[in-house]
Amino acid sequence: MNGLPRRYHITTFGCQMNKADSERMAGILEDMGFEWSENPQNANLIVYNTCTIRDNAEQKVYSYLGRQAKRKHQEPDLTLVVAGCVAQQEGQALLRRVPELDLVMGPQYANRLKDLLDSVFAGNQVVATEEVHILEDITQPRRDSRVTAWVNVIYGCNERCTYCVVPNVRGVEQSRTPEAIRGEMEILGQQGYREITLLGQNIDAYGRDLPGSTAEGRHLYTFTDLLYYVHDVPGIERIRFATSHPRYFTERLIKACAELPKICEHFHIPFQSGDNEILKAMSRGYTQEKYRRIINTIRSYMPDASISADAIVGFPGETEIQFENTLQLVDDIGFDHLNTAAYSPRPGTPAALWDNQLSEEIKSDRLQRLNHLVNVKAAQRSQRYLGRMEEVLVEDQNPKDQSQVMGRTRGNRLAFFQGDINQLRGKMVRVQIQEVRAFSLSGDLVE
Ligand code: SAH
Ligand code: SF4
Ligand code: F3S
């Protein structure tokens, strides 16, 4: 590789955590002198940052990997890295399946990429999947956007939802300190970022693993405390957060969101099922009645708040009537957005071993019926924007129409309008909404 430019490529699968990890790994690689290559075929170091939440996510990784493993037989200098959740789940087994791999690293190792690669370049084949303390991020992430940024607040998850692989692959909860989080946000504000999304698999768990107590003597420093602590960072105009867990979601948090002007009125609170028996089998720790109460409380403080969620259909043993309870909840609440999935049995999770699994036919039929309802409801929810003046933070050009720019409303709806991205990027503007679709809006800039 002497003298030649060293090019890297990262393909990211899965959730926002993986996207944030990829941005940090990219920052480390650029620090090491690598240059970004959009095309993996032109890269001599490739990272697949993988997801295993459902079987189809995992299988996708193997097909990508197969192609690059073949290429390595012609180009022995190619370095192949599998990072993220499949790496953590499979560990050594991945090397047996794809011996061409140089490095298999779990998500907790993202910030340690340089050390791991040093070992690879010294001639080793490396597997890093031991649970470790996540290093405080001292690198400069290479962020995809110049306007919006992710900031991790808590890693891992201590819940044990019976369908979910995340606790196995992301490890136990590790909260960053409030000072580290605020520090990162202050730098982002100085760099011109306008919007921050605070990230955690179960963000309501923030703080419960932090040592010591707060000044007020409360023994626990909570996510709500964190919001009060970071909400006034100069330059940052909007703050979002995800993901919320109905089991721990508090009225105090809702009040904080209503009170603090920079916190956007958008809540992502997965309910997973509208049936209490299924919620119990999932070990979610709440009832559908409690979920409805949370949404009602949010709407009593912020009538226009956007609500989004995740739901699973076809969980083991789910009857037609139990599925209809999910439809009923979706119909009653009227989500702005809903991520839906058919249940997929995952290795190392309790529900995968139960003998009451449903057929693929039933699962895909229920998924279709739910998706149909979701689209109808989202289109209805969009109607409320028609003719309204919305605050939009401009992020980018509309990839489908260069004469337009795009951004998001406070409620997280995509909005398009005519404008020049060079003048508008990062600007908070007012847009008169003229056209609404289920998941996006169009309008005119109001000078
Ligand atoms: N921490 C978040 C969710 C993380 S995983 C929470 O507690 O809600 C993202 C979503 O994937 C989940 O909300 C769930 O809807 C879906 N999911 C997780 N495991 C799944 C499985 N085995 N089959 C189908 N969907 C699953
Ligand atoms: Fe998975 Fe449940 Fe943790 Fe969410 S809260 S990541 S669904 S175990
Ligand atoms: Fe997937 Fe791992 Fe996220 S399994 S959803 S990338 S935490």
XYZ file of C-alpha atoms and ligand atoms in Angstrom:
488
model
C 0.000 0.000 0.000
C 3.104 2.220 0.113
C 2.497 5.658 -1.332
C -0.875 4.772 -2.816
C -3.878 6.626 -1.456
C -5.624 4.407 1.036
C -9.352 4.490 0.422
C -12.078 3.264 2.712
C -15.746 2.543 2.307
C -18.371 1.934 4.983
C -21.785 0.419 4.313
C -24.139 0.898 7.252
C -27.154 -1.268 8.005
C -29.670 -0.908 10.832
C -30.581 1.833 13.238
C -29.395 5.310 14.197
C -26.909 3.824 16.692
C -25.114 2.138 13.821
C -25.189 5.344 11.778
C -23.630 7.240 14.662
C -20.991 4.501 15.126
C -20.173 4.597 11.405
C -19.634 8.353 11.532
C -17.167 7.889 14.380
C -15.354 5.041 12.619
C -15.127 7.192 9.468
C -13.590 9.976 11.568
C -10.988 7.563 12.943
C -10.132 6.248 9.465
C -9.672 9.778 8.082
C -7.435 10.543 11.046
C -5.368 7.529 10.006
C -4.988 8.976 6.498
C -7.720 7.073 4.669
C -9.869 8.828 2.071
C -13.571 8.141 1.559
C -14.591 6.123 -1.482
C -18.265 6.111 -2.401
C -17.748 2.991 -4.498
C -16.668 -0.037 -2.427
C -14.951 -1.545 -5.504
C -12.375 1.300 -5.393
C -11.718 0.983 -1.669
C -8.889 -1.017 -0.116
C -10.544 -1.068 3.292
C -14.217 -1.936 3.588
C -16.289 -1.846 6.757
C -19.721 -3.447 6.907
C -21.466 -2.045 9.962
C -24.137 -4.668 10.415
C -27.604 -5.202 11.892
C -29.251 -8.387 13.127
C -32.588 -7.137 14.415
C -34.428 -9.412 11.942
C -33.253 -12.344 9.879
C -33.481 -10.471 6.556
C -31.155 -7.751 7.891
C -28.594 -10.398 8.819
C -28.846 -12.284 5.501
C -28.252 -9.078 3.542
C -24.846 -8.780 5.194
C -23.750 -12.237 4.054
C -24.558 -11.515 0.440
C -22.558 -8.254 0.501
C -19.678 -10.008 2.239
C -19.556 -12.884 -0.227
C -18.855 -10.494 -3.088
C -15.940 -8.755 -1.340
C -14.492 -12.025 -0.050
C -14.165 -13.198 -3.677
C -12.501 -9.923 -4.626
C -9.915 -10.469 -1.936
C -8.536 -13.503 -3.777
C -7.411 -11.156 -6.567
C -6.502 -8.257 -4.242
C -4.859 -9.623 -1.105
C -4.248 -6.056 0.158
C -7.989 -5.531 0.594
C -8.878 -5.199 4.282
C -12.324 -6.523 5.224
C -13.998 -5.497 8.453
C -17.345 -6.602 9.875
C -18.502 -4.295 12.651
C -21.773 -3.884 14.515
C -24.420 -6.293 15.689
C -23.892 -9.320 13.425
C -20.200 -9.181 14.345
C -21.104 -9.245 18.028
C -23.658 -12.033 17.599
C -21.472 -14.323 15.488
C -17.922 -13.491 16.681
C -15.480 -16.301 15.811
C -18.182 -18.108 13.860
C -18.022 -15.336 11.253
C -14.355 -16.149 10.594
C -15.256 -19.782 9.980
C -17.979 -18.713 7.577
C -15.889 -16.033 5.815
C -12.184 -16.769 6.421
C -11.194 -13.799 4.225
C -12.207 -11.393 7.018
C -9.483 -9.388 8.760
C -11.460 -7.925 11.638
C -14.719 -8.789 13.397
C -15.657 -6.133 15.949
C -18.724 -5.614 18.134
C -20.438 -2.213 18.488
C -18.682 -1.442 21.772
C -15.376 -1.315 19.870
C -16.272 1.433 17.372
C -14.101 4.003 19.170
C -11.196 1.522 19.332
C -11.007 0.942 15.577
C -7.496 2.358 15.242
C -5.926 -0.046 17.748
C -7.724 -2.985 16.188
C -6.547 -2.024 12.694
C -2.971 -1.566 13.925
C -3.114 -5.171 15.007
C -4.578 -6.224 11.639
C -1.839 -4.359 9.755
C 0.725 -6.118 11.957
C -0.536 -9.350 10.398
C -3.273 -10.558 12.747
C -6.817 -11.698 12.151
C -8.738 -10.030 14.981
C -12.031 -10.738 16.769
C -13.120 -8.098 19.324
C -16.371 -9.040 21.000
C -15.599 -9.076 24.741
C -17.865 -6.713 26.704
C -15.872 -3.560 27.392
C -16.344 -0.121 28.824
C -17.096 2.159 25.878
C -14.304 4.689 25.481
C -15.420 8.291 25.664
C -15.335 9.526 22.099
C -12.292 11.707 21.562
C -12.269 11.462 17.785
C -13.896 13.833 15.346
C -16.743 11.951 13.644
C -17.108 12.401 9.904
C -20.761 13.406 9.935
C -23.018 12.866 6.951
C -24.887 16.120 7.486
C -23.621 19.643 8.183
C -26.904 20.631 9.808
C -28.131 17.771 11.977
C -26.080 15.461 14.191
C -26.538 12.411 16.411
C -25.260 12.483 19.965
C -25.243 9.228 21.928
C -26.372 9.581 25.523
C -26.696 5.955 26.587
C -25.340 2.790 24.983
C -26.751 -0.716 25.399
C -30.023 -1.926 26.898
C -30.914 -3.730 30.134
C -34.455 -4.654 29.108
C -35.163 -8.200 28.139
C -37.978 -7.981 25.627
C -38.437 -11.630 24.694
C -38.124 -11.073 20.923
C -35.140 -8.747 20.919
C -31.478 -9.358 20.180
C -30.283 -5.854 21.111
C -29.272 -6.566 24.755
C -27.177 -9.520 23.524
C -25.335 -7.468 20.935
C -25.164 -3.992 22.475
C -24.420 -5.033 26.040
C -25.498 -3.450 29.317
C -26.486 0.179 29.694
C -23.626 2.696 29.785
C -24.595 6.350 30.180
C -22.205 9.066 29.083
C -21.723 11.829 31.627
C -23.860 14.977 31.264
C -20.640 16.991 30.880
C -19.406 14.855 27.968
C -22.782 15.122 26.228
C -23.020 18.875 26.687
C -19.379 19.256 25.627
C -20.036 17.441 22.353
C -23.146 19.555 21.736
C -21.235 22.786 22.360
C -18.637 21.858 19.752
C -21.420 20.990 17.313
C -23.067 24.351 17.955
C -19.774 26.131 17.221
C -19.355 24.113 14.020
C -22.699 25.343 12.729
C -24.924 22.350 13.495
C -28.484 23.405 14.274
C -30.241 20.212 15.281
C -29.218 17.393 17.620
C -30.847 14.001 18.037
C -29.987 12.438 21.377
C -29.725 8.662 21.024
C -30.346 5.650 23.227
C -32.044 2.274 22.683
C -34.010 3.032 25.831
C -33.312 6.691 26.422
C -35.517 6.827 29.518
C -32.947 4.586 31.222
C -30.400 7.387 30.968
C -28.520 8.016 34.193
C -29.545 4.976 36.175
C -26.029 3.554 35.878
C -24.245 6.831 36.683
C -22.477 6.972 40.033
C -23.147 9.637 42.654
C -26.108 11.949 43.089
C -27.308 15.283 41.802
C -26.884 18.614 43.585
C -30.531 18.479 44.699
C -29.784 15.206 46.436
C -32.013 13.145 44.168
C -30.255 9.827 43.910
C -30.890 9.452 40.239
C -29.874 11.729 37.418
C -32.570 11.220 34.790
C -33.000 11.914 31.095
C -35.282 14.822 32.019
C -32.470 16.332 34.114
C -30.194 15.952 31.115
C -32.631 17.848 28.881
C -32.707 20.781 31.315
C -28.916 20.672 31.446
C -28.292 20.730 27.664
C -31.256 22.628 26.250
C -29.543 26.024 26.062
C -26.358 25.064 24.202
C -25.536 28.061 21.975
C -26.119 27.559 18.249
C -28.295 24.479 18.665
C -31.856 25.409 17.792
C -33.608 22.056 17.880
C -33.266 18.984 20.043
C -34.846 15.603 19.349
C -34.445 12.263 21.088
C -35.136 8.563 20.542
C -36.118 5.915 21.555
C -38.590 6.236 24.419
C -39.900 3.236 26.365
C -43.530 3.392 27.582
C -42.560 1.598 30.781
C -40.414 4.493 31.987
C -41.898 7.482 30.174
C -42.815 10.160 32.754
C -45.070 13.184 32.925
C -42.051 15.132 34.128
C -40.390 14.450 30.777
C -43.519 15.567 28.912
C -43.569 18.796 30.934
C -39.922 19.447 30.141
C -40.609 19.021 26.418
C -43.552 21.404 26.602
C -41.533 23.947 28.584
C -38.190 23.929 26.766
C -38.551 25.729 23.431
C -35.796 23.879 21.555
C -37.209 20.417 22.211
C -39.244 19.396 19.178
C -42.815 18.160 19.667
C -42.129 14.722 18.280
C -42.197 11.527 20.302
C -41.036 8.132 19.114
C -42.546 5.654 21.558
C -42.768 2.075 20.278
C -45.798 0.153 21.589
C -45.050 -3.144 19.748
C -48.561 -4.559 20.302
C -52.019 -3.283 21.207
C -52.865 -6.435 23.143
C -52.132 -6.858 26.840
C -51.516 -10.627 26.701
C -48.998 -10.174 23.897
C -47.335 -7.243 25.689
C -46.949 -9.507 28.698
C -45.448 -12.306 26.606
C -43.073 -9.732 25.156
C -42.077 -8.653 28.724
C -42.702 -5.027 27.850
C -43.861 -4.013 31.324
C -46.916 -1.892 30.407
C -50.478 -2.301 29.171
C -52.126 -0.772 26.117
C -54.178 1.356 28.529
C -51.004 2.835 29.975
C -49.732 3.525 26.482
C -52.944 5.383 25.617
C -52.645 7.409 28.823
C -49.121 8.487 27.890
C -50.264 9.684 24.467
C -53.245 11.500 26.006
C -50.968 13.244 28.484
C -48.602 14.314 25.705
C -51.531 15.690 23.719
C -52.933 17.508 26.725
C -49.666 19.448 27.011
C -48.905 19.653 23.261
C -52.069 19.087 21.208
C -50.179 19.125 17.902
C -47.345 16.763 18.913
C -46.279 14.171 16.353
C -46.332 10.600 17.539
C -44.423 7.759 15.940
C -43.798 4.199 17.066
C -42.710 0.670 16.160
C -44.967 -2.358 16.091
C -44.503 -6.081 15.562
C -47.148 -8.356 14.043
C -47.239 -12.131 14.221
C -45.533 -12.501 17.583
C -45.655 -16.177 18.706
C -49.205 -17.119 19.704
C -50.788 -13.877 18.448
C -54.445 -14.604 17.617
C -56.503 -12.775 15.013
C -58.324 -10.950 17.814
C -55.070 -9.934 19.484
C -53.807 -8.629 16.155
C -57.037 -6.661 15.768
C -56.271 -4.998 19.099
C -53.115 -3.637 17.464
C -55.166 -2.371 14.515
C -57.582 -0.768 16.969
C -54.796 1.040 18.807
C -53.350 2.336 15.537
C -56.800 3.468 14.421
C -57.514 5.230 17.720
C -54.189 6.977 18.198
C -53.497 8.097 14.659
C -49.732 7.884 14.341
C -47.789 10.283 12.184
C -45.453 7.445 11.372
C -45.201 3.772 12.313
C -42.355 1.325 11.658
C -43.949 -2.076 11.240
C -42.340 -5.507 11.100
C -43.323 -9.154 11.008
C -41.920 -11.027 13.971
C -38.592 -12.699 13.179
C -37.179 -15.325 15.581
C -33.698 -14.260 16.699
C -30.877 -16.418 18.057
C -30.427 -16.220 21.798
C -33.885 -14.743 22.497
C -36.568 -16.570 24.523
C -39.483 -16.176 22.102
C -37.522 -17.858 19.306
C -37.706 -21.134 21.250
C -41.463 -21.144 21.830
C -43.525 -23.693 19.937
C -46.409 -21.341 19.079
C -44.737 -19.660 16.081
C -47.050 -18.387 13.345
C -46.732 -19.164 9.645
C -45.103 -16.715 7.233
C -48.473 -16.410 5.439
C -50.262 -15.185 8.551
C -47.434 -12.801 9.415
C -47.237 -11.221 5.992
C -51.032 -10.946 5.715
C -51.161 -9.093 9.050
C -48.246 -6.880 8.073
C -50.030 -5.845 4.880
C -53.253 -5.066 6.704
C -51.441 -3.017 9.314
C -49.401 -1.119 6.713
C -52.544 -0.234 4.831
C -54.079 1.285 7.944
C -50.836 3.123 8.786
C -50.833 4.825 5.385
C -54.458 5.861 5.680
C -53.905 7.294 9.157
C -50.673 9.100 8.261
C -52.376 10.716 5.272
C -55.157 11.894 7.588
C -52.609 13.250 10.069
C -50.840 15.119 7.265
C -54.043 17.011 6.433
C -53.613 19.168 9.501
C -50.587 20.808 7.899
C -52.470 21.997 4.809
C -52.306 25.791 4.498
C -50.323 26.107 7.686
C -47.097 28.040 8.230
C -44.400 25.598 9.319
C -40.911 26.138 10.660
C -38.494 24.118 8.508
C -34.782 23.559 9.102
C -33.190 23.191 5.659
C -30.903 20.164 5.428
C -30.248 19.448 1.774
C -31.262 19.570 -1.853
C -34.253 17.473 -2.898
C -32.415 14.537 -4.568
C -35.310 14.178 -7.032
C -35.582 17.870 -7.987
C -32.505 20.105 -7.886
C -34.578 23.280 -7.907
C -35.948 22.319 -4.495
C -34.511 22.038 -1.021
C -35.729 19.829 1.788
C -35.865 19.918 5.534
C -38.021 18.854 8.434
C -40.788 20.451 10.404
C -40.560 20.403 14.185
C -42.916 17.419 14.039
C -40.359 15.575 11.865
C -42.347 15.680 8.576
C -40.173 16.047 5.475
C -40.960 19.298 3.650
C -39.911 20.389 0.140
C -39.926 23.856 -1.430
C -38.263 25.887 -4.215
C -34.930 27.344 -3.178
C -31.155 27.429 -3.542
C -29.397 25.027 -1.206
C -26.245 27.181 -1.113
C -28.181 30.003 0.470
C -30.549 27.967 2.575
C -28.577 25.075 4.075
C -28.774 25.208 7.865
C -31.351 28.011 7.828
C -34.545 27.899 9.840
C -37.272 29.238 7.545
C -41.029 29.574 7.378
C -42.831 27.574 4.737
C -46.473 27.868 3.734
C -47.667 24.293 3.193
C -49.581 23.870 -0.104
C -49.580 20.129 -0.650
C -49.643 17.205 1.761
C -48.850 13.508 1.307
C -48.827 10.741 3.929
C -45.201 11.239 4.923
C -44.124 14.538 3.317
C -45.241 18.085 2.575
C -44.573 20.710 -0.121
C -44.949 24.442 0.082
C -43.534 27.900 -0.569
C -40.861 29.776 1.258
C -42.220 32.848 3.036
C -39.640 35.634 2.903
N -35.218 0.086 21.806
C -36.333 0.200 20.984
C -36.316 -0.665 19.741
C -35.068 -1.171 19.153
S -35.217 -2.328 17.868
C -37.570 -0.134 21.774
O -37.517 -0.646 22.843
O -38.651 0.064 21.253
C -36.254 -1.498 16.712
C -37.534 -2.193 16.451
O -37.343 -3.424 15.783
C -38.328 -2.578 17.669
O -39.026 -1.516 18.192
C -39.227 -3.667 17.168
O -40.442 -3.143 16.702
C -38.434 -4.254 16.021
N -37.942 -5.588 16.380
C -37.063 -5.912 17.339
N -36.877 -7.253 17.383
C -37.667 -7.783 16.424
C -37.928 -9.116 15.980
N -37.346 -10.163 16.549
N -38.805 -9.291 14.955
C -39.411 -8.232 14.383
N -39.200 -6.959 14.763
C -38.341 -6.726 15.771
Fe -34.879 -4.430 22.486
Fe -36.648 -4.066 24.388
Fe -34.174 -3.084 24.676
Fe -35.834 -2.001 22.930
S -36.102 -2.034 25.140
S -33.705 -2.546 22.580
S -36.996 -3.755 22.171
S -34.763 -5.274 24.599
Fe -29.824 -3.434 14.278
Fe -28.017 -3.394 16.138
Fe -29.518 -1.280 15.699
S -29.322 -5.103 15.654
S -31.423 -2.124 14.951
S -28.060 -2.116 14.310
S -28.811 -2.009 17.668
